[in-house]
Coordinates of C-alpha atoms in Angstrom, one line a residue:
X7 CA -36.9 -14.5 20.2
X8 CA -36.3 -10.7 20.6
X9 CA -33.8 -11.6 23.4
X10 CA -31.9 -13.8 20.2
X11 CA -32.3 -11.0 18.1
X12 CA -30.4 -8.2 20.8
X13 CA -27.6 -11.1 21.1
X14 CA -27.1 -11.3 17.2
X15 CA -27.2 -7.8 16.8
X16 CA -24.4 -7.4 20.0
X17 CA -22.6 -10.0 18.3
X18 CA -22.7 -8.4 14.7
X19 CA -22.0 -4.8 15.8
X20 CA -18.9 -6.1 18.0
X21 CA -17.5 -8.3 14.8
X22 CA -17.6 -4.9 13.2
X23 CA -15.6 -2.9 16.1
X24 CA -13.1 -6.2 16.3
X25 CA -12.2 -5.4 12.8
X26 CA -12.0 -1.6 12.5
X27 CA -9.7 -1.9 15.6
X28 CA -7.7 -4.8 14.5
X29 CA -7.3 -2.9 10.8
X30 CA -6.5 0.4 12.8
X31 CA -3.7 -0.9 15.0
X32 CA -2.3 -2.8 12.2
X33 CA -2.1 0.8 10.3
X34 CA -0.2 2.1 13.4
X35 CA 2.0 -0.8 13.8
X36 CA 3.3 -1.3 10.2
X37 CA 3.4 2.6 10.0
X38 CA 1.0 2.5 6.9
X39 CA -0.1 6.2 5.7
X40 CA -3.7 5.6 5.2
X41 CA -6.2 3.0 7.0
X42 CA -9.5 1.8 5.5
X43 CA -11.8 3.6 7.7
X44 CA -10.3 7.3 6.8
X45 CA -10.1 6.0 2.7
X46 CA -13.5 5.4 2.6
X47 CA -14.5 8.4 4.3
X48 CA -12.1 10.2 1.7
X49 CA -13.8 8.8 -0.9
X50 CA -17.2 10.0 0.3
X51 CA -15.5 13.5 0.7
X52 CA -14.6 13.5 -2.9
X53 CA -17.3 11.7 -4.5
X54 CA -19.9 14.2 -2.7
X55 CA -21.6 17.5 -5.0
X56 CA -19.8 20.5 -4.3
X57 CA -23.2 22.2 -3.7
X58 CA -23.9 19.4 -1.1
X59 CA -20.2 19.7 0.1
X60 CA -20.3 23.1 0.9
X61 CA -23.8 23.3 2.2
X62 CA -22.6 20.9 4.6
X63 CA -19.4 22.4 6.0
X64 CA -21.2 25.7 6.3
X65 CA -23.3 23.7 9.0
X66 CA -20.4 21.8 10.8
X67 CA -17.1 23.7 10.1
X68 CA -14.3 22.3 11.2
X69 CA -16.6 18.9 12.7
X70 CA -16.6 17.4 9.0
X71 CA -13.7 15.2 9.5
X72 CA -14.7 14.0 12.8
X73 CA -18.6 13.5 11.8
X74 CA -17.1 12.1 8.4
X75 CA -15.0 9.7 10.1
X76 CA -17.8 8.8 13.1
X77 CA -20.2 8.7 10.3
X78 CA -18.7 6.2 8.0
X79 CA -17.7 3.9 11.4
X80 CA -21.2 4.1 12.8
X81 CA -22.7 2.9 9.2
X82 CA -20.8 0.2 9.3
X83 CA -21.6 -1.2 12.3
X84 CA -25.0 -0.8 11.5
X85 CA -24.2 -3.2 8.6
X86 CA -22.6 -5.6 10.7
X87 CA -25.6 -5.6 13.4
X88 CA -27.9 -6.0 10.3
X89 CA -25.7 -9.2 9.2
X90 CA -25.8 -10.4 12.8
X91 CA -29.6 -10.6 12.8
X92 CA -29.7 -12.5 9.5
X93 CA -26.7 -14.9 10.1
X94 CA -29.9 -17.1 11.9
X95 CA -31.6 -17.8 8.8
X96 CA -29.1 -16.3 6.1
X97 CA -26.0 -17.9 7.2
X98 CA -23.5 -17.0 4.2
X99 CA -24.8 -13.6 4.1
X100 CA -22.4 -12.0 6.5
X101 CA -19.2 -13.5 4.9
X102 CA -20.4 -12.1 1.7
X103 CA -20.9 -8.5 3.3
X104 CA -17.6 -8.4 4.8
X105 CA -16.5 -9.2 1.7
X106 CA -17.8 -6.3 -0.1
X107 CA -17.0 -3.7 2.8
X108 CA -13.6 -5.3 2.8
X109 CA -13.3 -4.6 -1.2
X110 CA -14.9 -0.9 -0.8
X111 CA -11.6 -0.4 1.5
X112 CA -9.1 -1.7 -0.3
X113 CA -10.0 0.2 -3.7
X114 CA -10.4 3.4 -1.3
X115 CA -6.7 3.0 0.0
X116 CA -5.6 2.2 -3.8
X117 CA -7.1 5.0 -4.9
X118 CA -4.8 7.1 -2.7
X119 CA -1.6 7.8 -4.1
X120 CA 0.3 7.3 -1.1
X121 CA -0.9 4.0 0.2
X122 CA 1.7 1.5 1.1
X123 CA 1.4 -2.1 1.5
X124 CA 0.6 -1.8 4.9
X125 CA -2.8 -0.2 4.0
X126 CA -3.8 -2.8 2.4
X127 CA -2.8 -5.6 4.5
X128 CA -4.6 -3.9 7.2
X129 CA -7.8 -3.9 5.1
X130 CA -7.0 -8.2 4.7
X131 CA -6.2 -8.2 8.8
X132 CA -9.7 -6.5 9.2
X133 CA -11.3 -9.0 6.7
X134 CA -10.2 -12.2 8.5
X135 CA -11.1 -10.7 12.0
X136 CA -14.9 -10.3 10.7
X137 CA -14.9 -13.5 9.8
X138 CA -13.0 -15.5 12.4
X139 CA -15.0 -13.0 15.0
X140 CA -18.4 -13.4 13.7
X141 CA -18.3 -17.3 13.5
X142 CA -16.6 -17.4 17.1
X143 CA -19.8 -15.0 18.5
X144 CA -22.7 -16.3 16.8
X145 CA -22.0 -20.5 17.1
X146 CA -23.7 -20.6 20.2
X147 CA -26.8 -18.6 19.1
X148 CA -27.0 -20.0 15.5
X149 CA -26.6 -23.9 16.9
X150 CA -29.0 -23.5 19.4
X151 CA -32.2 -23.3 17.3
X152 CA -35.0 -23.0 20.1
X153 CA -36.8 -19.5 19.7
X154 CA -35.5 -18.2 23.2
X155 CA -31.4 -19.3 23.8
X156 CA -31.1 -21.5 26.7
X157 CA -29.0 -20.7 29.6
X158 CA -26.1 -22.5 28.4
X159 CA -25.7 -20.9 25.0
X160 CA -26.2 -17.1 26.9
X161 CA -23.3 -17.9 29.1
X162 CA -21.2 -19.6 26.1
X163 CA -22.2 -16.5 24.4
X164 CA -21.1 -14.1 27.1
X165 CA -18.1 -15.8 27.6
X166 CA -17.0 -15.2 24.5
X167 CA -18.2 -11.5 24.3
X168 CA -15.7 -11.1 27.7
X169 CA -13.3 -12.7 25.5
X170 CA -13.2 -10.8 22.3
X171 CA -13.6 -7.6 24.1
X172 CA -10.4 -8.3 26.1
X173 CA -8.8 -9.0 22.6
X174 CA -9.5 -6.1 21.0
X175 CA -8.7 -3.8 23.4
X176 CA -5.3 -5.4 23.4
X177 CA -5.5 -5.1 20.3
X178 CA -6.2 -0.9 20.4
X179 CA -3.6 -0.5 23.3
X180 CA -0.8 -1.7 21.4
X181 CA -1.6 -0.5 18.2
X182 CA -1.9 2.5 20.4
X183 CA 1.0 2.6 21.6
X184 CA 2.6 2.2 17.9
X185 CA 0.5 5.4 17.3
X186 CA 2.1 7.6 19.7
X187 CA 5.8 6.5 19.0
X188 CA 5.6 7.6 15.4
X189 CA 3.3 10.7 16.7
X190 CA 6.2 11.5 19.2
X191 CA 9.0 11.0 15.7
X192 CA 6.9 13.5 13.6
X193 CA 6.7 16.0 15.9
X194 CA 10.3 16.2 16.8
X195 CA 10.7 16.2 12.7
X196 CA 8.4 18.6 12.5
X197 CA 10.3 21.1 15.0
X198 CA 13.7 20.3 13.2
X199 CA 15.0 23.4 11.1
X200 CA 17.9 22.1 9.3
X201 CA 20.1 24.4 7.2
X202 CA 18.9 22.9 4.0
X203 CA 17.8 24.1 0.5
X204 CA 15.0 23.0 -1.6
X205 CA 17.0 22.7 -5.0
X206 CA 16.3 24.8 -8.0
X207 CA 15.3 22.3 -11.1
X208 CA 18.0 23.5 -13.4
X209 CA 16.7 25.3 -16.6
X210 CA 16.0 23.2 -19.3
X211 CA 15.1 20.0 -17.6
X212 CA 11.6 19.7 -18.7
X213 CA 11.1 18.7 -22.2
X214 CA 7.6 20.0 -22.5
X215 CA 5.6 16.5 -22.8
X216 CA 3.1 15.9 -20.7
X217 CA 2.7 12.7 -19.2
X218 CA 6.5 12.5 -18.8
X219 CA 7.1 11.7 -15.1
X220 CA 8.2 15.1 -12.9
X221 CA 11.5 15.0 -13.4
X222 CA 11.9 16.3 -9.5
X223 CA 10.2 13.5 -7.4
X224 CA 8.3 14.8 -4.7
X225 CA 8.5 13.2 -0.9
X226 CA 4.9 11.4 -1.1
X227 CA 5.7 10.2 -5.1
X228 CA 9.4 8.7 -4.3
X229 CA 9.4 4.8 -4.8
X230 CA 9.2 2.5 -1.4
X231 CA 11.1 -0.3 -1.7
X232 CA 12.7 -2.0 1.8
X233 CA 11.8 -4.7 4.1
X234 CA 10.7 -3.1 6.7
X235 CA 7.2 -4.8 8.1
X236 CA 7.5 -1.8 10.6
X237 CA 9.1 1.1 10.0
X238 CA 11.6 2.5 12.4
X239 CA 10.7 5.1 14.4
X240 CA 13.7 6.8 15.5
X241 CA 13.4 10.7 17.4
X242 CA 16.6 12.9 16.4
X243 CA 17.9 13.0 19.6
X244 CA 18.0 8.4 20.4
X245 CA 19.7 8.1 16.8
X246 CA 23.6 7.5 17.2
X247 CA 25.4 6.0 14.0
X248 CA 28.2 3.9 14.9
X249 CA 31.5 4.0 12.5
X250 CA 33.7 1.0 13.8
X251 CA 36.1 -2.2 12.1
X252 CA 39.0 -1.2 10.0
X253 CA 39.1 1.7 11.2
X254 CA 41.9 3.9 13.4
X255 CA 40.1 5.3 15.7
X256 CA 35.6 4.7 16.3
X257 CA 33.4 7.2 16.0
X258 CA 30.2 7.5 17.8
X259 CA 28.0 10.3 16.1
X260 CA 25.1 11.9 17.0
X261 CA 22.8 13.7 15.1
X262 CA 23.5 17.3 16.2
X263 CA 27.1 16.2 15.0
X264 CA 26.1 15.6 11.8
X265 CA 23.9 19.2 11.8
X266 CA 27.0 21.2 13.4
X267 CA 28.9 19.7 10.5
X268 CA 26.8 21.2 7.9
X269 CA 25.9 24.9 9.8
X270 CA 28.3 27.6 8.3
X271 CA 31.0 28.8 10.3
X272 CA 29.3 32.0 11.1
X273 CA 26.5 30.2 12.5
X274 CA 29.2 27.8 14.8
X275 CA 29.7 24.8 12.5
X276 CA 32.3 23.6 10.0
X277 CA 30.4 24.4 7.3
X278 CA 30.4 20.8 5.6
X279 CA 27.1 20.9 4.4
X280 CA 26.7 18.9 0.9
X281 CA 23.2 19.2 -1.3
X282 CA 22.8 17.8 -4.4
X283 CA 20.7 16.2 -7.2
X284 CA 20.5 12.4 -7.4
X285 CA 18.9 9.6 -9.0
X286 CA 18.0 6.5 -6.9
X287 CA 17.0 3.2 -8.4
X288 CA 15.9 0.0 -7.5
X289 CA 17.3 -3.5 -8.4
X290 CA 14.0 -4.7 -8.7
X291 CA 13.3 -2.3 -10.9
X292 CA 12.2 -3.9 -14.3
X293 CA 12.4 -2.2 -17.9
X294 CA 9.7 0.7 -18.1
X295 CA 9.1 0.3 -14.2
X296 CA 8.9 3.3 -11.7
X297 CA 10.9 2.0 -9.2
X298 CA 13.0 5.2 -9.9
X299 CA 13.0 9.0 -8.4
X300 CA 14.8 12.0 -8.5
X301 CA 15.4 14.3 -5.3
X302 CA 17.3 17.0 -3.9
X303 CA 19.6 15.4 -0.6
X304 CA 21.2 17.3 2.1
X305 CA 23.5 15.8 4.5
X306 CA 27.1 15.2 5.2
X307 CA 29.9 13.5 2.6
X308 CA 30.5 9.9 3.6
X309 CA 34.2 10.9 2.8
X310 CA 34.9 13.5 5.4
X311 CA 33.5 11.2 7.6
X312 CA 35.3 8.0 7.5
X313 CA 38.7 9.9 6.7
X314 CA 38.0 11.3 10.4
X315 CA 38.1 7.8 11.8
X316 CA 40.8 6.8 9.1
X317 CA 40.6 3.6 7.2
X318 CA 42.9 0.9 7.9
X319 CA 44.7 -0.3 4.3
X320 CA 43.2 -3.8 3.5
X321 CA 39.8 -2.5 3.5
X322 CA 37.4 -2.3 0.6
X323 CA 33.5 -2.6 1.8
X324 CA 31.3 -0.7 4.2
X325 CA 29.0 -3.1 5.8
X326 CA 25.9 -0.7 6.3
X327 CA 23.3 -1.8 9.0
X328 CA 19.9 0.1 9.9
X329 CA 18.1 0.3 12.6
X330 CA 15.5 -2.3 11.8
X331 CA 18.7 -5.2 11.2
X332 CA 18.7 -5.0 7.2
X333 CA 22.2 -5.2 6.1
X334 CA 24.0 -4.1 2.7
X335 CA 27.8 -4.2 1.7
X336 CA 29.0 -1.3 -0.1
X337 CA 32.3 -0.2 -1.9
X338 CA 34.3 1.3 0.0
X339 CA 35.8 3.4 -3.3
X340 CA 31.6 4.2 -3.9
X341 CA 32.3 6.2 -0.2
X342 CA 35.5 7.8 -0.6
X343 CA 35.6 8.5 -4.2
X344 CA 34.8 10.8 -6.2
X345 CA 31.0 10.7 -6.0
X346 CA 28.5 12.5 -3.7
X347 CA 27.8 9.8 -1.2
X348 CA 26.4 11.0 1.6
X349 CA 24.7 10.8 5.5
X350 CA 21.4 12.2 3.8
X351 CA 19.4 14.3 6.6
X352 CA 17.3 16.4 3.8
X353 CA 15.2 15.4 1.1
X354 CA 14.1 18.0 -1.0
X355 CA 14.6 21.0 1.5
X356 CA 12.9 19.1 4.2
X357 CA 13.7 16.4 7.0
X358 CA 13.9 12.6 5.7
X359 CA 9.9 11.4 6.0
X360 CA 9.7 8.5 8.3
X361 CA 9.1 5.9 5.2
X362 CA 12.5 7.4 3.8
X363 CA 15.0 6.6 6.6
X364 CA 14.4 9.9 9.1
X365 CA 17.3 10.8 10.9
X366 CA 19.4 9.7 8.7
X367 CA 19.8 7.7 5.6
X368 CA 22.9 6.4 2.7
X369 CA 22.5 8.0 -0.6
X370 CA 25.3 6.8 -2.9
X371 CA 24.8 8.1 -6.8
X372 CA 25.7 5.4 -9.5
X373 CA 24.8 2.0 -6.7
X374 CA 21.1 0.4 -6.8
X375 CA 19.8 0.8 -3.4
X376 CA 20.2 -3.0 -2.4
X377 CA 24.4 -2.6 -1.9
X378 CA 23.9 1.4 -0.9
X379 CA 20.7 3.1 0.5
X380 CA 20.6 2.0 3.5
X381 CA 17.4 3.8 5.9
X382 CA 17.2 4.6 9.5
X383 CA 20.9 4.0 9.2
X384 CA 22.7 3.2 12.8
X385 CA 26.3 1.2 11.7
X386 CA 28.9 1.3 9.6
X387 CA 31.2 -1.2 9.6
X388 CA 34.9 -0.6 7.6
X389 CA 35.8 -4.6 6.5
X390 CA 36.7 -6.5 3.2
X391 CA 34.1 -8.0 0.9
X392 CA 35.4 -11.7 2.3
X393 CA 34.1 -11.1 5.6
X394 CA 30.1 -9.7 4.1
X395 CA 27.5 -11.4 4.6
X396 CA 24.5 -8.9 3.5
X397 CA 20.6 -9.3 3.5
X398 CA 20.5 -9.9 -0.2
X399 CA 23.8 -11.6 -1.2
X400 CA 23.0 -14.3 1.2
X401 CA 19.6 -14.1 -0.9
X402 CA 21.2 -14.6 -4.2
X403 CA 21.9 -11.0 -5.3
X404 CA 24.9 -9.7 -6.6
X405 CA 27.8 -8.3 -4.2
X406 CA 28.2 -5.5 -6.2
X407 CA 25.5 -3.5 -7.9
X408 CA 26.4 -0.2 -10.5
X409 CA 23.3 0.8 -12.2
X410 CA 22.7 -0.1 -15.1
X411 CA 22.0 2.8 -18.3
X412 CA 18.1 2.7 -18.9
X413 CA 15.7 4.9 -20.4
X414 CA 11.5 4.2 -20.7
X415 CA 9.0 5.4 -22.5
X416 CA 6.3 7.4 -20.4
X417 CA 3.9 9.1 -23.8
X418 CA 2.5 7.1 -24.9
X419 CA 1.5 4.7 -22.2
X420 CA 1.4 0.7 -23.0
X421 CA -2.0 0.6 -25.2
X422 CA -2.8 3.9 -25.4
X423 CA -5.2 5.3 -28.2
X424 CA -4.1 8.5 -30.1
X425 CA -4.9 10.5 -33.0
X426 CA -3.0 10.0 -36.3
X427 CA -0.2 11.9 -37.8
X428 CA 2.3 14.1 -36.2
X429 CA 2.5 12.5 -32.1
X430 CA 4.8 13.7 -29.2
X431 CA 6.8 11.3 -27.3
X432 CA 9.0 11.3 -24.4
X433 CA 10.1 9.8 -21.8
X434 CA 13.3 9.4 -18.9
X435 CA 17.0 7.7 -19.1
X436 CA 19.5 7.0 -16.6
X437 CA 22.9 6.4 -15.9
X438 CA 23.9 7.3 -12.8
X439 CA 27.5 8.4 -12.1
X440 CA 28.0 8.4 -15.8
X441 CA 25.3 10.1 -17.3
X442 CA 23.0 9.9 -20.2
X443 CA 25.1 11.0 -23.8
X444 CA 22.2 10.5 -26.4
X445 CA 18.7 9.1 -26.6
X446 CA 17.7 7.2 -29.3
X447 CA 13.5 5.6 -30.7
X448 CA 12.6 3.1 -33.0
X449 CA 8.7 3.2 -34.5
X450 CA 7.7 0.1 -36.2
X451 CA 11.1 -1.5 -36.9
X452 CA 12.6 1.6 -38.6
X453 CA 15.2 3.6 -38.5
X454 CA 16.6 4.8 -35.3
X455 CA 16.1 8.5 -34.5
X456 CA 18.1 10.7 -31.8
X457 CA 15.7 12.1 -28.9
X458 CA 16.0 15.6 -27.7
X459 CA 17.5 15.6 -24.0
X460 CA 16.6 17.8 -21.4
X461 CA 19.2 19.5 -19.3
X462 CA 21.0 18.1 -16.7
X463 CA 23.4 19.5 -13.4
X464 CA 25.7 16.5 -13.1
X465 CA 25.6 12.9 -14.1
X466 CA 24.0 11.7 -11.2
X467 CA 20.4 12.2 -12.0
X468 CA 18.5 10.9 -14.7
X469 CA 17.4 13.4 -17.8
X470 CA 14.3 13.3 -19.7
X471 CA 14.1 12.7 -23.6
X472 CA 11.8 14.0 -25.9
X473 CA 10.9 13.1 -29.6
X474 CA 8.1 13.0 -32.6
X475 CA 6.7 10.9 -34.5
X476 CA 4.5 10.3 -37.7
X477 CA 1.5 7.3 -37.3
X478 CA -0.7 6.2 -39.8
X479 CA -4.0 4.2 -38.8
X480 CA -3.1 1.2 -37.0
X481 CA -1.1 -0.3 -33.9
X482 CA 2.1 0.5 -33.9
X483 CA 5.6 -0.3 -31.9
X484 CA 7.4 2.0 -30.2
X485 CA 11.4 1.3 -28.9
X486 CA 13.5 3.3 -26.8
X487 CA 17.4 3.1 -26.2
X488 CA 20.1 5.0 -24.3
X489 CA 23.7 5.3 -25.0
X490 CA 25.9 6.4 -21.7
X491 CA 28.7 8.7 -21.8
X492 CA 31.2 6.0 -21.4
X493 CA 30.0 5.0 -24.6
X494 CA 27.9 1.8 -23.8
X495 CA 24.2 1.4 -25.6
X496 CA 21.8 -0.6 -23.7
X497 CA 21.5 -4.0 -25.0
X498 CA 18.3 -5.7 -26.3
X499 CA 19.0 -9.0 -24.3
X500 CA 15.9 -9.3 -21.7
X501 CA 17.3 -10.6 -18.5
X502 CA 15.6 -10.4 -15.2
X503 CA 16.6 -8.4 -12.1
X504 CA 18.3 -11.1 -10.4
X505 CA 20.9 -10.9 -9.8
X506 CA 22.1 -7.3 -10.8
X507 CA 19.3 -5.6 -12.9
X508 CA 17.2 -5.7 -15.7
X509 CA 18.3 -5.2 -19.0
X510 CA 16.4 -4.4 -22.1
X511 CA 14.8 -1.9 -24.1
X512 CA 11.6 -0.5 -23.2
X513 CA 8.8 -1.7 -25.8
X514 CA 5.5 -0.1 -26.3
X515 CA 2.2 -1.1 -28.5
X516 CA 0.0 1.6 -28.8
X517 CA -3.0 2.3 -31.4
X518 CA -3.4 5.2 -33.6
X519 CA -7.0 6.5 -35.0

């Protein structure tokens, strides 16, 4: 019987090592930022008394991490080797465990501001391999029902120890291997000093409510939007970018090219660098959503470029490929017009992050990212709009995709309680490459009433609106509308984001006491 009990418990604390290092590798091959095992343990961290906290680190200095992270693991598999023991006589009771460890880790990588998708799926990958593990390991000892195993179901059982061993360490090495190619990309990135600027928020662009969104994004707070199951990981000196088609002559760049373009002459380059403010939206982004941010890019001007390799007449689309095999077609008049496209290297005084397109990415003011923002760009190809074929047109998407004016309410937030009387509003509007001209709110059905605007450098980034208003008791309705500076006002027609953006105003119920 105790011989049973060992081969449960092997079986139970191996189920638990099968999923930490299936959930692991997953977070290093999808490139995800957190993975379930550190979340939790961040969550301890936080949710721990100061007093206790510092008592604590006092005792292990700069070992807390580690011990954290060994700690949380080891009471894991002290779970699992618990549930191993039961599964004899309490068969459902390990499922149900897995379950709950598996919810503790996804709410601890939600809860994490800078969680991807990937963090999560790897918590789901973790889940199934508990499962699918621990039924594969303890079949043999569970069906056998005499108090000692017989010799069959020992070697059965061994077998498939050998087996799931061999699996998982697969399973490490090429997660590991995942690791160390985006370990290697960050620390090139990290030894990169580009002749960037941060950007100065002009004057002015705050309107002084809070709970309006920052109207500079940070790095870890800009949207994510691509499709991408596995981020490209791309080191300064493999990345080429490939200008070729309707073109006079091809040009094969290399990313100190694009850094001796922007050095000043004095420093040995043709001082072409180009830094601006700009908006970026997403298609998919619906009325009141965040799929929106506002950063500070550095790189090169698409222009200068592609009048070095000299466009053919006939042409009118860029067919932008990346380095993963997504595919957009852009204007070719978005590239060498007037606007600020450029080969982005900077995002807010530092190197694109990895999620972001590092080396190099599009950024195209005034064109939702589907037809422009092309990451871990690697082709451009000069053609016609006949001869397209990109990853969302063939999808049903528009060919061509201006953004459209928008504004949303951010205070109050959808069902929020406040106080009665005198209430402070606010919120962002956007339209890029034209620019916001006036602000207007609705409460309850009445007459319209022009927001304040904050300031703005150009008309390529979005401005923030400000506004207040007088509440009795009750629930009330709160409406929002933007009017361009070509003169266009957002229409009240709903429509969804397919094929070329939401439109609508932002709507709000919230409750006054």
């Amino acid at each position: 019987m105790k011989s049973t009990r060992r081969s449960l418990a092997l079986a139970g604390i191996l189920t638990g090592i099968a999923g930490l290092v299936t959930s692991q590798a997953t977070v290093w091959i999808v490139q995800a930022r957190n993975g379930p095992v550190e979340a939790v343990a961040a969550l301890v961290r936080d949710y721990t008394p100061d007093d206790l906290a510092h008592w604590l680190i006092e005792r292990v200095g700069h070992a807390d991490k580690p011990l954290l992270l060994s700690g949380t693991a080891a009471i894991l598999l002290a779970l699992c080797a618990w549930a191993g023991v039961e599964a004899r006589t309490r068969p459902l009771l390990p499922d149900l465990l897995y379950f709950v460890l598996a919810a503790l880790g996804l709410g601890a990588v939600l809860r994490l501001d800078d969680s991807t998708v990937g963090s999560s799926f790897a918590v789901m990958v973790g889940l199934v391999t508990w499962i699918v593990v621990h039924r594969v390991l303890t079949a043999p000892l569970v069906a056998d029902g005499e108090p000692s195993l017989s010799d069959e179901a020992r070697r059965t059982f061994l077998r498939r120890v050998g087996g799931t061993a061999a699996a998982v360490a697969a399973a490490g090495v090429v997660g590991g291997f995942s690791s160390r190619s985006r370990r290697r990309v960050e620390q090139a990135r990290d030894l990169l000093r580009l002749p960037v600027h941060r950007g100065a928020v002009p004057a002015g662009a705050g309107v002084g409510v809070s709970g309006v969104a920052s109207w500079r994004t940070s790095n870890d707070r800009f949207y994510l939007i691509d499709t991408a199951f596995s981020k490209p990981t791309i080191t300064p000196s493999e990345w080429r970018l490939r200008i070729h088609g309707m073109v006079e002559r091809e040009l094969n760049l290399t990313y100190n090219d694009l850094v001796d373009r922007m050095l000043p002459p004095d420093r040995g380059g043709r001082g072409k660098l180009l830094e601006d403010w700009i908006t970026l939206c997403c298609v998919s982004n619906e009325v009141g959503g965040d799929l929106i941010g506002n950063a500070f890019w550095s790189g090169v001007k698409i222009s200068d470029v592609l009048a070095e390799a000299g466009v053919k007449p006939g042409a009118n689309a860029v067919l932008q490929t990346s380095d993963d095999g997504w595919t957009c077609g852009t204007p070719l008049e978005a590239l060498t017009g007037d606007r600020n496209a450029m080969l982005a290297l900077a995002m807010n005084g530092k190197p694109l992050p990895i999620e972001h397109g590092f080396p190099v990415r599009m950024v195209v003011p005034g064109l939702y990212g589907f037809v422009s923002a092309t990451k871990w760009l690697v082709d451009l190809e000069v053609t016609t709009f006949d001869e397209v074929d990109a990853y969302w047109t063939q999808r049903g998407w528009a060919e061509k995709g201006p953004v459209l004016a928008q504004s949303r309410i951010d205070v109050p937030r959808e069902g929020a309680k406040t106080a009665t009387g005198r209430v402070s509003i606010g919120g962002s509007a956007w339209a890029q490459h034209l620019g916001i001209r006036e602000v207007e709110y609705q409460l309850d059905g009445g007459a319209w009433q022009r927001a304040r605007l904050g300031a703005a450098p150009d008309t390529d980034t979005w401005v923030q609106w400000a506004g207040d208003i007088d509440v009795d008791e009750g629930r009330h309705t709160l409406v929002v509308r933007a009017t361009d500076k070509s003169g266009y006002t957002q229409t009240s027609v709903r429509t969804d984001v397919i094929p070329s953006g939401a439109t609508g105003w932002h709507t709000i119920e919230f409750e006054s006491r």
